[in-house]
Short mmCIF file of C-alpha atoms in Angstrom, two decimals:
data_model
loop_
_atom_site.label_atom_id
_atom_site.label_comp_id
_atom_site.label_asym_id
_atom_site.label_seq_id
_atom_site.Cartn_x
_atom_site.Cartn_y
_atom_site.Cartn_z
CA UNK A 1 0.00 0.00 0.00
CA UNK A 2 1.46 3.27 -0.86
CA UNK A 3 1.97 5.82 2.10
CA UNK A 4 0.46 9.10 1.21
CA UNK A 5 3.23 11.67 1.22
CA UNK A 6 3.37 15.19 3.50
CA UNK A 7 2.96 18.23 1.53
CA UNK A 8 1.57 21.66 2.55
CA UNK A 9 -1.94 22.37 2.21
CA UNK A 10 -3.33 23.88 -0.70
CA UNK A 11 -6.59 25.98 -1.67
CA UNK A 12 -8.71 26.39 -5.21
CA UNK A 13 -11.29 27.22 -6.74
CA UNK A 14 -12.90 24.19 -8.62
CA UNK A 15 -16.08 25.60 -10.54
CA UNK A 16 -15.92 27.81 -13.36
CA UNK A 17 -15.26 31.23 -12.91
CA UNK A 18 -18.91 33.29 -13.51
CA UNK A 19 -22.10 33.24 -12.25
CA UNK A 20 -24.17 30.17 -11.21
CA UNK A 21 -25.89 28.79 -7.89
CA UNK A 22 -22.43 27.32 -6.84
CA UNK A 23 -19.03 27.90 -6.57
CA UNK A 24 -16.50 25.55 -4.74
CA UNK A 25 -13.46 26.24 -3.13
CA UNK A 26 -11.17 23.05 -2.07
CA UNK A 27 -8.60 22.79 -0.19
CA UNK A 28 -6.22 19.65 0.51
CA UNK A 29 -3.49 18.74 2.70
CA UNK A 30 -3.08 17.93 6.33
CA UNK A 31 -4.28 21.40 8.33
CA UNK A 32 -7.27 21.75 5.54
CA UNK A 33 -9.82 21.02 8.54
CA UNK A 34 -8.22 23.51 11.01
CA UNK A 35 -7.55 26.40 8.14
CA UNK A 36 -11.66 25.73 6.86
CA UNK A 37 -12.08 25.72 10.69
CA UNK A 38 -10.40 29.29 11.29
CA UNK A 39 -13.15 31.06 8.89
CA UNK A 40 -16.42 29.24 9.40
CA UNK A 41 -18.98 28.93 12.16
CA UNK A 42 -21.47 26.18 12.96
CA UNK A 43 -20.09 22.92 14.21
CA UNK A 44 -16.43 22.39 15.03
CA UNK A 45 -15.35 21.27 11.72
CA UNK A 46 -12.24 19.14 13.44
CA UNK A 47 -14.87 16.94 15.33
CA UNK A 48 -17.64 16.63 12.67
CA UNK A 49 -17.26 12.48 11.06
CA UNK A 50 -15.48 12.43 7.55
CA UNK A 51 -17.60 12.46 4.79
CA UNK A 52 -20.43 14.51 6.18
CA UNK A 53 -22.04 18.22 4.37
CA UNK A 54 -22.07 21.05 7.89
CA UNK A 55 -24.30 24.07 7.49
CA UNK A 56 -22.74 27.32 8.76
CA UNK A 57 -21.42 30.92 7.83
CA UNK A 58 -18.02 31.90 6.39
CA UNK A 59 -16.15 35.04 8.80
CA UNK A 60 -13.18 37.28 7.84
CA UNK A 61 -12.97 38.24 11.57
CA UNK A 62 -16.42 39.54 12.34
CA UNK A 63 -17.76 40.26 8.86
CA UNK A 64 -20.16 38.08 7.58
CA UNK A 65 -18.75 36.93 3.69
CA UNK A 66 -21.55 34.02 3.34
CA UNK A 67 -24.10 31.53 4.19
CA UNK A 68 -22.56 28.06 2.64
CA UNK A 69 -22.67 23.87 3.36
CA UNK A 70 -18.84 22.56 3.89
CA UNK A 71 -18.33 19.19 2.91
CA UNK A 72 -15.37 17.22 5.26
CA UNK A 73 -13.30 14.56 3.91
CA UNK A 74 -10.79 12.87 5.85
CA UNK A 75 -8.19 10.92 4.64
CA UNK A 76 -7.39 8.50 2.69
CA UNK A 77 -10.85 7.94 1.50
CA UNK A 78 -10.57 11.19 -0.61
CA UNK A 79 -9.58 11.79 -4.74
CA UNK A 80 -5.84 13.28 -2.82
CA UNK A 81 -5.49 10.87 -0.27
CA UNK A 82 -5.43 13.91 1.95
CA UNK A 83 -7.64 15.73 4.19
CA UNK A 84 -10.36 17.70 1.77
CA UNK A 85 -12.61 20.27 2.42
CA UNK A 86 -14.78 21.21 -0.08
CA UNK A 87 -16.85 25.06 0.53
CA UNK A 88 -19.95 25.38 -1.25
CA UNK A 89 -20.90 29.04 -1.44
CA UNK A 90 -23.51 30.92 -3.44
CA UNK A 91 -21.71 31.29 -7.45
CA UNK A 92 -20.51 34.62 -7.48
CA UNK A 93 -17.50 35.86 -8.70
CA UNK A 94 -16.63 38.00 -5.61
CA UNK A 95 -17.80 36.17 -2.67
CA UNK A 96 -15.99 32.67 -4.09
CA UNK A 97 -12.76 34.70 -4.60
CA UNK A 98 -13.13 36.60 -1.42
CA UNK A 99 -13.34 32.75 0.35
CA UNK A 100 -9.97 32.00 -1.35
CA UNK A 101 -8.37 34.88 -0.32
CA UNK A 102 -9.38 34.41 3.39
CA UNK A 103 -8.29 30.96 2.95
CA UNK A 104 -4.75 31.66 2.05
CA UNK A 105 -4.27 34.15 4.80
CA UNK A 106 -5.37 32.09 6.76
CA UNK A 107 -2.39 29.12 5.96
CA UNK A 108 -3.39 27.67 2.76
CA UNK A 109 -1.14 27.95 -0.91
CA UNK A 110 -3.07 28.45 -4.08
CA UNK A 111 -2.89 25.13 -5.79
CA UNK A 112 -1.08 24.72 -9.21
CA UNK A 113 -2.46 23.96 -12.18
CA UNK A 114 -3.52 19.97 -12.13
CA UNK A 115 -1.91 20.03 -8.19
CA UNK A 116 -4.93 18.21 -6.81
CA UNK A 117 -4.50 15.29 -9.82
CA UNK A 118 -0.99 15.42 -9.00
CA UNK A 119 -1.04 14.40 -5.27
CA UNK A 120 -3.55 11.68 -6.21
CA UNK A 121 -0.67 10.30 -8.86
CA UNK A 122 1.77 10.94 -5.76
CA UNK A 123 -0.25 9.41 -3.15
CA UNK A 124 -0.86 6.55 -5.11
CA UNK A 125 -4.69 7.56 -5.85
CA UNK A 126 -4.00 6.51 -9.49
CA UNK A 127 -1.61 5.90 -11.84
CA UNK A 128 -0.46 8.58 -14.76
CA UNK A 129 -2.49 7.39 -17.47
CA UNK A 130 -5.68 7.45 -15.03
CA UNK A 131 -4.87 11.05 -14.06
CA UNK A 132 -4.33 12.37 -18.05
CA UNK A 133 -8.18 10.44 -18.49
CA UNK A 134 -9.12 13.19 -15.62
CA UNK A 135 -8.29 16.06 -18.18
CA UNK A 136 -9.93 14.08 -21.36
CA UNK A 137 -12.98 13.70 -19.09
CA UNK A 138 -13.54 17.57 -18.58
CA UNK A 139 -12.93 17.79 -21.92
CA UNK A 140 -14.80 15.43 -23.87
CA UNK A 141 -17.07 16.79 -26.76
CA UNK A 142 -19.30 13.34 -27.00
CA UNK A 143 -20.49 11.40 -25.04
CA UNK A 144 -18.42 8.36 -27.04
CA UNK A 145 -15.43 10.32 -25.89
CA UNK A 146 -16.61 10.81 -22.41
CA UNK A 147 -17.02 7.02 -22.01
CA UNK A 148 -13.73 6.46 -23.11
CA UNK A 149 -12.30 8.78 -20.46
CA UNK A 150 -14.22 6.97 -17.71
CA UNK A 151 -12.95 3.35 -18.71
CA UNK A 152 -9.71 4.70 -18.33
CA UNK A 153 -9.91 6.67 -15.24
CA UNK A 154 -11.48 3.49 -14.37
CA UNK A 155 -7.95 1.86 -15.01
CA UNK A 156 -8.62 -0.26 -18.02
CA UNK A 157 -5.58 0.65 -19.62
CA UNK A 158 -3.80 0.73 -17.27
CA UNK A 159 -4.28 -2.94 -16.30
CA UNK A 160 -4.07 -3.72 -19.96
CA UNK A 161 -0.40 -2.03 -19.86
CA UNK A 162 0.56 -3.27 -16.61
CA UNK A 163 -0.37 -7.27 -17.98
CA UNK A 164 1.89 -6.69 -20.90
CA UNK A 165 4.58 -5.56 -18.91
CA UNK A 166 4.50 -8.21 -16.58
CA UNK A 167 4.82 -11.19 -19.36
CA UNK A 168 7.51 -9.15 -20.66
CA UNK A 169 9.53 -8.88 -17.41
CA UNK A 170 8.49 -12.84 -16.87
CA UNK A 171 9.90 -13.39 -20.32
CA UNK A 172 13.23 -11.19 -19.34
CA UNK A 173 13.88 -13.10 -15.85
CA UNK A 174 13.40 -16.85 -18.06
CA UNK A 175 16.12 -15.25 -19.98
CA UNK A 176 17.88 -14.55 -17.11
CA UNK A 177 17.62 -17.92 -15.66
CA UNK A 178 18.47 -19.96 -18.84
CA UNK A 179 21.98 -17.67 -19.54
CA UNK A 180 22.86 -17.96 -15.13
CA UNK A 181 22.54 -21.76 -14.67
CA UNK A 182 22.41 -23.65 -18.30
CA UNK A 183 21.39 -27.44 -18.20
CA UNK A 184 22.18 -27.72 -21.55
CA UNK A 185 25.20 -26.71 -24.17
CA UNK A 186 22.72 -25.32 -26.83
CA UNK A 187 20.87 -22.58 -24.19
CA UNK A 188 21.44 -19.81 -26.14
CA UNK A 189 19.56 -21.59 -29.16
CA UNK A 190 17.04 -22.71 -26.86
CA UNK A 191 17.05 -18.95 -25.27
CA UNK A 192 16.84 -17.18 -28.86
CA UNK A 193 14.35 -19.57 -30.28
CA UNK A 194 12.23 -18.78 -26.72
CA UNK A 195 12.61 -15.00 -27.01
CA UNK A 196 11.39 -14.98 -31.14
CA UNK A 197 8.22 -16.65 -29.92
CA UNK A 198 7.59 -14.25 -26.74
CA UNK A 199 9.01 -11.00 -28.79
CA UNK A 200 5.93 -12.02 -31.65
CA UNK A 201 3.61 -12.65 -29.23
CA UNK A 202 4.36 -8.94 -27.90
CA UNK A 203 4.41 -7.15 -31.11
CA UNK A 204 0.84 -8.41 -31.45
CA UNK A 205 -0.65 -7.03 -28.53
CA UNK A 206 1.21 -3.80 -29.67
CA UNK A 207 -0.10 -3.69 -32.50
CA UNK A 208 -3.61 -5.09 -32.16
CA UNK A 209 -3.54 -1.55 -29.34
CA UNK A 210 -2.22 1.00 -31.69
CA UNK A 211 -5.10 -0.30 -34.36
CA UNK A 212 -7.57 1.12 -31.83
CA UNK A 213 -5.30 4.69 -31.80
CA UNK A 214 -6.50 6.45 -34.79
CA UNK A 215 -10.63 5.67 -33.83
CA UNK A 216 -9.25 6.92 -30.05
CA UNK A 217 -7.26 10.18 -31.14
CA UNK A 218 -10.16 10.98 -32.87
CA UNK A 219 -12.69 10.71 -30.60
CA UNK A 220 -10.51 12.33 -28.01
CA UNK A 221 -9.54 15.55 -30.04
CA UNK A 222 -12.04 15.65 -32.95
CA UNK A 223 -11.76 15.82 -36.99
CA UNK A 224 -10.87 19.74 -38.24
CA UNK A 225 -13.30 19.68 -40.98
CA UNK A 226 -13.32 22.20 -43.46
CA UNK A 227 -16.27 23.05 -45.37
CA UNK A 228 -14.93 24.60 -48.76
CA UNK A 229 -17.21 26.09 -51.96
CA UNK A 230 -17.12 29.14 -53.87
CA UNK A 231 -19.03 32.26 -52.50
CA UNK A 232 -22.93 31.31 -52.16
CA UNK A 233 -22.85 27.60 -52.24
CA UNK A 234 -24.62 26.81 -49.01
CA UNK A 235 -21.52 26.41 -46.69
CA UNK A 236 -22.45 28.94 -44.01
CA UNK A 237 -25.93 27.30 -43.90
CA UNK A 238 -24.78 23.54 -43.84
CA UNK A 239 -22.34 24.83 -40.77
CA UNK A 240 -25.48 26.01 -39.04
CA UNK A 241 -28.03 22.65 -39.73
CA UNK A 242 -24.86 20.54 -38.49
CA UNK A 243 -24.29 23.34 -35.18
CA UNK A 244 -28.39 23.10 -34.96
CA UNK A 245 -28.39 26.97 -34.05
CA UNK A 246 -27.62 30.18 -35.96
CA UNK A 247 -24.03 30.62 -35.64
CA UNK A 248 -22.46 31.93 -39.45
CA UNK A 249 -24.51 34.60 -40.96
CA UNK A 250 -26.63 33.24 -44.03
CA UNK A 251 -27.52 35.54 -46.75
CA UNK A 252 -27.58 35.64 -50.89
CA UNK A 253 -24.54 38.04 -50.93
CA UNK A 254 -21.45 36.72 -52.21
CA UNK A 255 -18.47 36.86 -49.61
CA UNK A 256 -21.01 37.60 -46.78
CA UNK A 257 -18.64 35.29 -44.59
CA UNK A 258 -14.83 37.30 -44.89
CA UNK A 259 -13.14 34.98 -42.30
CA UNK A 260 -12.61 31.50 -41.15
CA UNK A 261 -15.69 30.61 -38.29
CA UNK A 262 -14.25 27.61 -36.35
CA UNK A 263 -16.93 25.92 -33.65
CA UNK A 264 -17.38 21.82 -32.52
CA UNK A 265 -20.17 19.78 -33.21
CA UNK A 266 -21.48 16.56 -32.42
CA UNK A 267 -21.96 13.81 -35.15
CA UNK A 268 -22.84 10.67 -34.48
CA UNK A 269 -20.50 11.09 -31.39
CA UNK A 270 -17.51 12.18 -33.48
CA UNK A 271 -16.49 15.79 -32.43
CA UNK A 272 -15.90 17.80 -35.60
CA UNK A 273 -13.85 20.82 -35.47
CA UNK A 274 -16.05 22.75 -38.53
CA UNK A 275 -14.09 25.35 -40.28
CA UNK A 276 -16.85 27.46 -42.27
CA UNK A 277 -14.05 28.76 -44.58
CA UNK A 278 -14.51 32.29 -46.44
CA UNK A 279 -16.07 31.43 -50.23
CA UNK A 280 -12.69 30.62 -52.17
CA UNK A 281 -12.47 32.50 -55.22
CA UNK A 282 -10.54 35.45 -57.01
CA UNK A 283 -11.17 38.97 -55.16
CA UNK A 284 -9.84 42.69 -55.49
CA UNK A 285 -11.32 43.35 -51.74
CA UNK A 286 -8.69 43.30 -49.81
CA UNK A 287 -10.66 41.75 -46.38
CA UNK A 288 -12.18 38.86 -48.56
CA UNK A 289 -8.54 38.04 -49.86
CA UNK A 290 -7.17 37.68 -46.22
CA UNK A 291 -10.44 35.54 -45.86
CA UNK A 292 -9.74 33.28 -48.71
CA UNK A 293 -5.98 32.47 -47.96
CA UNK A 294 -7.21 31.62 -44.53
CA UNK A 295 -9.55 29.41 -46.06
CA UNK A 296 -6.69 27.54 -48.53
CA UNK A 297 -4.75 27.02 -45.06
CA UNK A 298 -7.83 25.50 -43.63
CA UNK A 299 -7.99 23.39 -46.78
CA UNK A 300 -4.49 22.25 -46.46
CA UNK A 301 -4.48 21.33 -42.45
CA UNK A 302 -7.97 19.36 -41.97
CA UNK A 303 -8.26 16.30 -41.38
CA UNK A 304 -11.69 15.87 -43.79
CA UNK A 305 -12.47 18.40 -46.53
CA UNK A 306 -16.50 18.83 -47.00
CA UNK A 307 -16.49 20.28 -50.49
CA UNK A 308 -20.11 22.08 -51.09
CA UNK A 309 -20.94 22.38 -54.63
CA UNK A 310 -24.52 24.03 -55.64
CA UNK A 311 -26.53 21.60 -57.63
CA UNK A 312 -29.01 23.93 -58.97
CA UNK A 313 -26.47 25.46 -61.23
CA UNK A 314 -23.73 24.41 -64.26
CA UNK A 315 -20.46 23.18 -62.42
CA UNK A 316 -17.91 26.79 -62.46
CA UNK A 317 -14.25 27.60 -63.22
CA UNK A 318 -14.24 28.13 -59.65
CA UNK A 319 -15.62 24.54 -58.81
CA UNK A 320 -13.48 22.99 -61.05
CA UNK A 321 -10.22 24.72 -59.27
CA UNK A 322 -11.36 23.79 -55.78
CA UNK A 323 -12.36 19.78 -56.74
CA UNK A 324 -8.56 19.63 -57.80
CA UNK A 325 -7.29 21.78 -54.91
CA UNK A 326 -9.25 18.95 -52.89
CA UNK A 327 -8.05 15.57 -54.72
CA UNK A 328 -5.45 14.96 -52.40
CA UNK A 329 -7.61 15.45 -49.11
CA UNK A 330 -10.60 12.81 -47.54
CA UNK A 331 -12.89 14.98 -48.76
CA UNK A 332 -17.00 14.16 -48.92
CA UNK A 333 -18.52 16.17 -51.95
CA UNK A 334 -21.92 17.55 -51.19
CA UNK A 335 -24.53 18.58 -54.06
CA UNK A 336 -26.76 21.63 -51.86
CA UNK A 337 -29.87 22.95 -52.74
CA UNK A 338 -31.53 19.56 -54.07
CA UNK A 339 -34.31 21.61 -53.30
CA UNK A 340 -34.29 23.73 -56.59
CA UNK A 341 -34.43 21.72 -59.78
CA UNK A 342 -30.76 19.99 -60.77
CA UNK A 343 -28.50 21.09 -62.71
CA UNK A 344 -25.19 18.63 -62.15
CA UNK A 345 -24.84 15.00 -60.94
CA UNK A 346 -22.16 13.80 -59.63
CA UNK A 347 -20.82 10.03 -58.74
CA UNK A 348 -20.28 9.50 -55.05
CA UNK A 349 -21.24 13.17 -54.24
CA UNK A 350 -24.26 13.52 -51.59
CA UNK A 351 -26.75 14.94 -51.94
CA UNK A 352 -28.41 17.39 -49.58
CA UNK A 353 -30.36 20.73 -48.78
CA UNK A 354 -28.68 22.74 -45.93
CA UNK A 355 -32.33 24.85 -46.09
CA UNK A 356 -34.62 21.91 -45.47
CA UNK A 357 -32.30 19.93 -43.70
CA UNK A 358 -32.28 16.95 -46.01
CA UNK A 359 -30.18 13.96 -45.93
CA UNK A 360 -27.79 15.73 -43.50
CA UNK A 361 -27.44 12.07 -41.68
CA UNK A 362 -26.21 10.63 -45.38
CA UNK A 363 -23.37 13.14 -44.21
CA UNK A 364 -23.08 11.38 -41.07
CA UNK A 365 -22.82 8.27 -41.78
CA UNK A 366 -20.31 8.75 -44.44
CA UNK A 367 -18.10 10.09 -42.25
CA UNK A 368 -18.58 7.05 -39.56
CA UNK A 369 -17.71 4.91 -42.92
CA UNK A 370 -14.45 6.25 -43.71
CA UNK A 371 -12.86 7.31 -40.22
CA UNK A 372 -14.72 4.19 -38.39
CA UNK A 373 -14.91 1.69 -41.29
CA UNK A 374 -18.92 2.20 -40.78
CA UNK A 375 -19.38 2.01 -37.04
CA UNK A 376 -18.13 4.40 -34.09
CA UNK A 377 -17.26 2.40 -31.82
CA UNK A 378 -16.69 3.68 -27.56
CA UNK A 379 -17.31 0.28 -25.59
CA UNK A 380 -13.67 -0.98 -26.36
CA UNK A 381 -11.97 -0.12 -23.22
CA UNK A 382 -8.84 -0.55 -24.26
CA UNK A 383 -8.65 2.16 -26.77
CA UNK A 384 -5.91 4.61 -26.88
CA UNK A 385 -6.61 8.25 -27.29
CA UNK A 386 -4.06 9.97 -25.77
CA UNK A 387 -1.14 11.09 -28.33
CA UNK A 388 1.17 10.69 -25.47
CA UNK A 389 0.55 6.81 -24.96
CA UNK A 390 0.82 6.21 -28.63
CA UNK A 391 3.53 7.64 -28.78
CA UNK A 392 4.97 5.65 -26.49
CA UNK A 393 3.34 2.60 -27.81
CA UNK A 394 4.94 3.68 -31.17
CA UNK A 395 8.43 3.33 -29.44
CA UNK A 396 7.93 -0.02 -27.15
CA UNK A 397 6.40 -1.82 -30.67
CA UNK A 398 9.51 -0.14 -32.66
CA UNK A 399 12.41 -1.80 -29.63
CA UNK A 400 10.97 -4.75 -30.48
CA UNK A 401 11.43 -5.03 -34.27
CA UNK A 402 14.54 -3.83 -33.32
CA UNK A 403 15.03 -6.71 -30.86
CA UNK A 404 13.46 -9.49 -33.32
CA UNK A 405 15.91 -7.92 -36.28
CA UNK A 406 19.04 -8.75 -33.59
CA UNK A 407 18.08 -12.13 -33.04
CA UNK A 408 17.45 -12.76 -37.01
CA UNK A 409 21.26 -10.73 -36.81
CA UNK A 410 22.47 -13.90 -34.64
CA UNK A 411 23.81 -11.50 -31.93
CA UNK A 412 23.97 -12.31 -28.41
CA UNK A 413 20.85 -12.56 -26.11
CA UNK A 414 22.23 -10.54 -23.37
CA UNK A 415 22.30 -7.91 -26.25
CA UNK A 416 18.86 -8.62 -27.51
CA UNK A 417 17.64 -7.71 -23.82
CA UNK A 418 18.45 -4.85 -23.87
CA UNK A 419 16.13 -3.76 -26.77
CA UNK A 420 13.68 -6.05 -24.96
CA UNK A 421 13.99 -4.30 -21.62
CA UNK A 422 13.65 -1.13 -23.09
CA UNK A 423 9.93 -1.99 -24.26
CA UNK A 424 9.20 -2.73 -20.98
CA UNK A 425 10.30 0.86 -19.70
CA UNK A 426 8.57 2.56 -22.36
CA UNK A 427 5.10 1.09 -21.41
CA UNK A 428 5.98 1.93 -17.91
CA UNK A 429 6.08 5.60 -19.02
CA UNK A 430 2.54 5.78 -19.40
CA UNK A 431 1.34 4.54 -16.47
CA UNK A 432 4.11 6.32 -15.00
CA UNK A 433 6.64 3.82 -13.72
CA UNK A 434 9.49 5.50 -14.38
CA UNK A 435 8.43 8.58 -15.51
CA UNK A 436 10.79 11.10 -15.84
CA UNK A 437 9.77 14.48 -13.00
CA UNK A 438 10.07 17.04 -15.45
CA UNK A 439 7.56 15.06 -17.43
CA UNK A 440 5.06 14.79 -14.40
CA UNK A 441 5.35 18.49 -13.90
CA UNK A 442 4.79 19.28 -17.77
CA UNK A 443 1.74 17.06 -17.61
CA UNK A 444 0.00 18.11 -14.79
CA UNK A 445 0.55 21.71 -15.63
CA UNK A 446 -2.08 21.76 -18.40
CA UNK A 447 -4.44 21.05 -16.21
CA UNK A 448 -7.02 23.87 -15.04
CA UNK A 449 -6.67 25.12 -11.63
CA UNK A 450 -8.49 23.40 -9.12
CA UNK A 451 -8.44 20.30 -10.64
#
């Protein structure tokens, strides 16, 4: 069991900043109970049980700052493994920051970015890969994403890592065994012939993981999208259907939109970063040029290209250029205004009204077919999401080849473990086993405050 560790105590607040019924401060650390104590009046907050909500009033000396229910946590039943005491008072901007400022007078620090995620990793709450699903939780787009978070947080992958490393270190200490006390004069064929069949078996599980990367990344950080057209097309109005509110400015003027209008929305569960780009065409206006070279970056960065074409007139100069500006990209063609009577066809091209609102799921499940091979799916949970782990992944799965090409090579096994063992402290990384401290620090400072 790991011992929690003695730090200082330490004070945030862990709502959004703004108005709303209610704002919490936390603090953590061993004298959070007798700081919370100092300020508030109703029961003695050092005698109340753990775990119990205490109505009272928060005092900077005698001045009443507010009426408010404080939550006591005692340790190590809490998300530190520390004392917590959580303030509930009324969601204003100036009362909840006038509690924090009381609170550090009165012997508290303000908390670091992530520092309340970061004792829990210290304390041995939860591994590293459990706190970075703590930050993917918060900010999840869809609810596919958000599941994936919680299976994680969970410790799915973690135990999934932890497994692997385990056969690899078994695998390691066999090799150890065979080379120490040999029973026979051909171990080291018996020891390389042993270590090709574990070193394959690896690679598999590897790679069966990283399959499940490109479905997680996505999920986790969303497809930029850009939706591309000449001026008038529909692409401002398509943004809007697939936002389901009035966000880009719709109106029969050509380069009414004059700059890039970025917002998320949720397909099918898929988070799409949609990029309403600035009608791409030839322009003396100096604003609307600015507009459309934003728009050609836009092109040239996302990770799916909706290309809007109008179907109630001939096919343009200007269409033609931006289909083979688009060749290279995953792009999904859409024929807008079906509406009006047609004027092109088009093979593979969709067809849809942005207006009415037809056939806007045709759009959807297009983009579940070539991202998801047809089917989104959130109950593996196993996936990996964060660009970290496959990173890291990337680099275990490449020490092996490297391993399996050594043995092929005919060179010593005591030379093939170290490619071996080197696999194994790669996967450690992302639980965190061996994680460099600089790292921890880097990751936990991207965390919001409070957290």
């Amino acid at each position: 069991m790991t011992l929690t560790q003695e730090f200082d105590t330490i004070a945030a607040i862990s709502t959004p900043l703004g108005e709303g019924a209610i704002s919490i401060v936390r603090l953590s650390g061993s004298d959070a109970v007798k700081i919370a104590n100092r300020v508030f009046r109703g029961k003695n907050l050092e005698t109340v049980p753990s775990h119990t909500i205490n109505y009272g009033h928060i005092f900077d000396g005698e001045q009443l700052i507010d009426e408010v229910m404080v939550s006591v946590m005692r340790a190590p039943k809490t998300f530190t493994r520390e004392d917590i005491v959580e303030i509930n008072t009324h969601g204003g901007i100036a009362v909840t920051q006038e509690i924090l400022q009381l609170l550090l007078r009165s012997g508290a620090r303000l908390a670091e970015p992530g520092e309340f995620t970061k004792r829990a990793f210290l304390n041995g709450r939860m591994d590293l890969a459990q706190a970075e699903s703590v930050m993917d939780l918060i900010r999840a787009k869809t609810d596919k994403a958000a599941n994936i978070a919680v299976k994680q947080l969970d410790g799915s992958l973690s135990h999934l890592i932890a497994g692997i490393r385990q056969e690899i270190l078994e695998a390691l200490a066999q090799v150890e065994v065979n080379i120490d006390y040999p029973e026979y004069d051909d171990v080291e064929t018996m020891t390389a012939q042993m270590l090709r069949e574990k070193t394959a078996h690896f690679e598999q599980l590897l790679r069966r993981l990283l399959q499940t990367a490109k479905r997680g990344k996505i999920l986790r950080e969303g497809l930029k999208t850009a939706i591309i057209g000449r001026p008038n097309v529909g692409k401002s109005s398509l943004l809007n259907q697939l936002l389901r509110e009035e966000k880009a400015i719709v109106t029969d003027i050509a380069g009414t939109t004059r700059d890039a209008i970025t917002e998320f929305a949720n397909i099918g569960g898929v988070p799409l970063e949609l990029i309403d780009t600035a009608g791409i065409r030839d322009t003396d206006d100096v604003v609307e040029a600015i507009g459309v070279a934003r728009s050609k970056k836009a092109l040239a960065e996302a990770d799916l290209v909706l290309l809007v074409l109008d179907a109630s007139s001939e096919l343009t100069e200007e269409d033609m250029a931006l289909m083979k500006l688009s060749a290279h990209t995953q792009r999904i063609i859409l024929l807008n205004k079906t509406d009006l009577p047609a004027k092109i066809d088009l093979l593979d091209a969709i067809k849809i009204s942005a207006l009415k609102n037809e056939n806007l799921d045709a759009v959807e499940r297009k983009i579940n077919e070539i991202f998801f091979s047809g089917e989104v799916e959130s109950q593996d949970a196993t996936i990996l999401s964060n660009a970290r782990h496959i990173s890291l992944v990337e680099k275990a799965l490449s020490a092996l080849t490297e391993a399996n090409q050594s043995l092929s090579a005919g060179l010593p096994v005591d030379l093939v473990q170290v490619d071996i063992t080197r696999c194994w402290q790669l996967l450690g990384e992302i639980t965190g086993d061996g994680a460099p401290d600089e790292l921890i620090t880097q990751l936990f400072s991207q965390f919001c405050l409070g957290k």
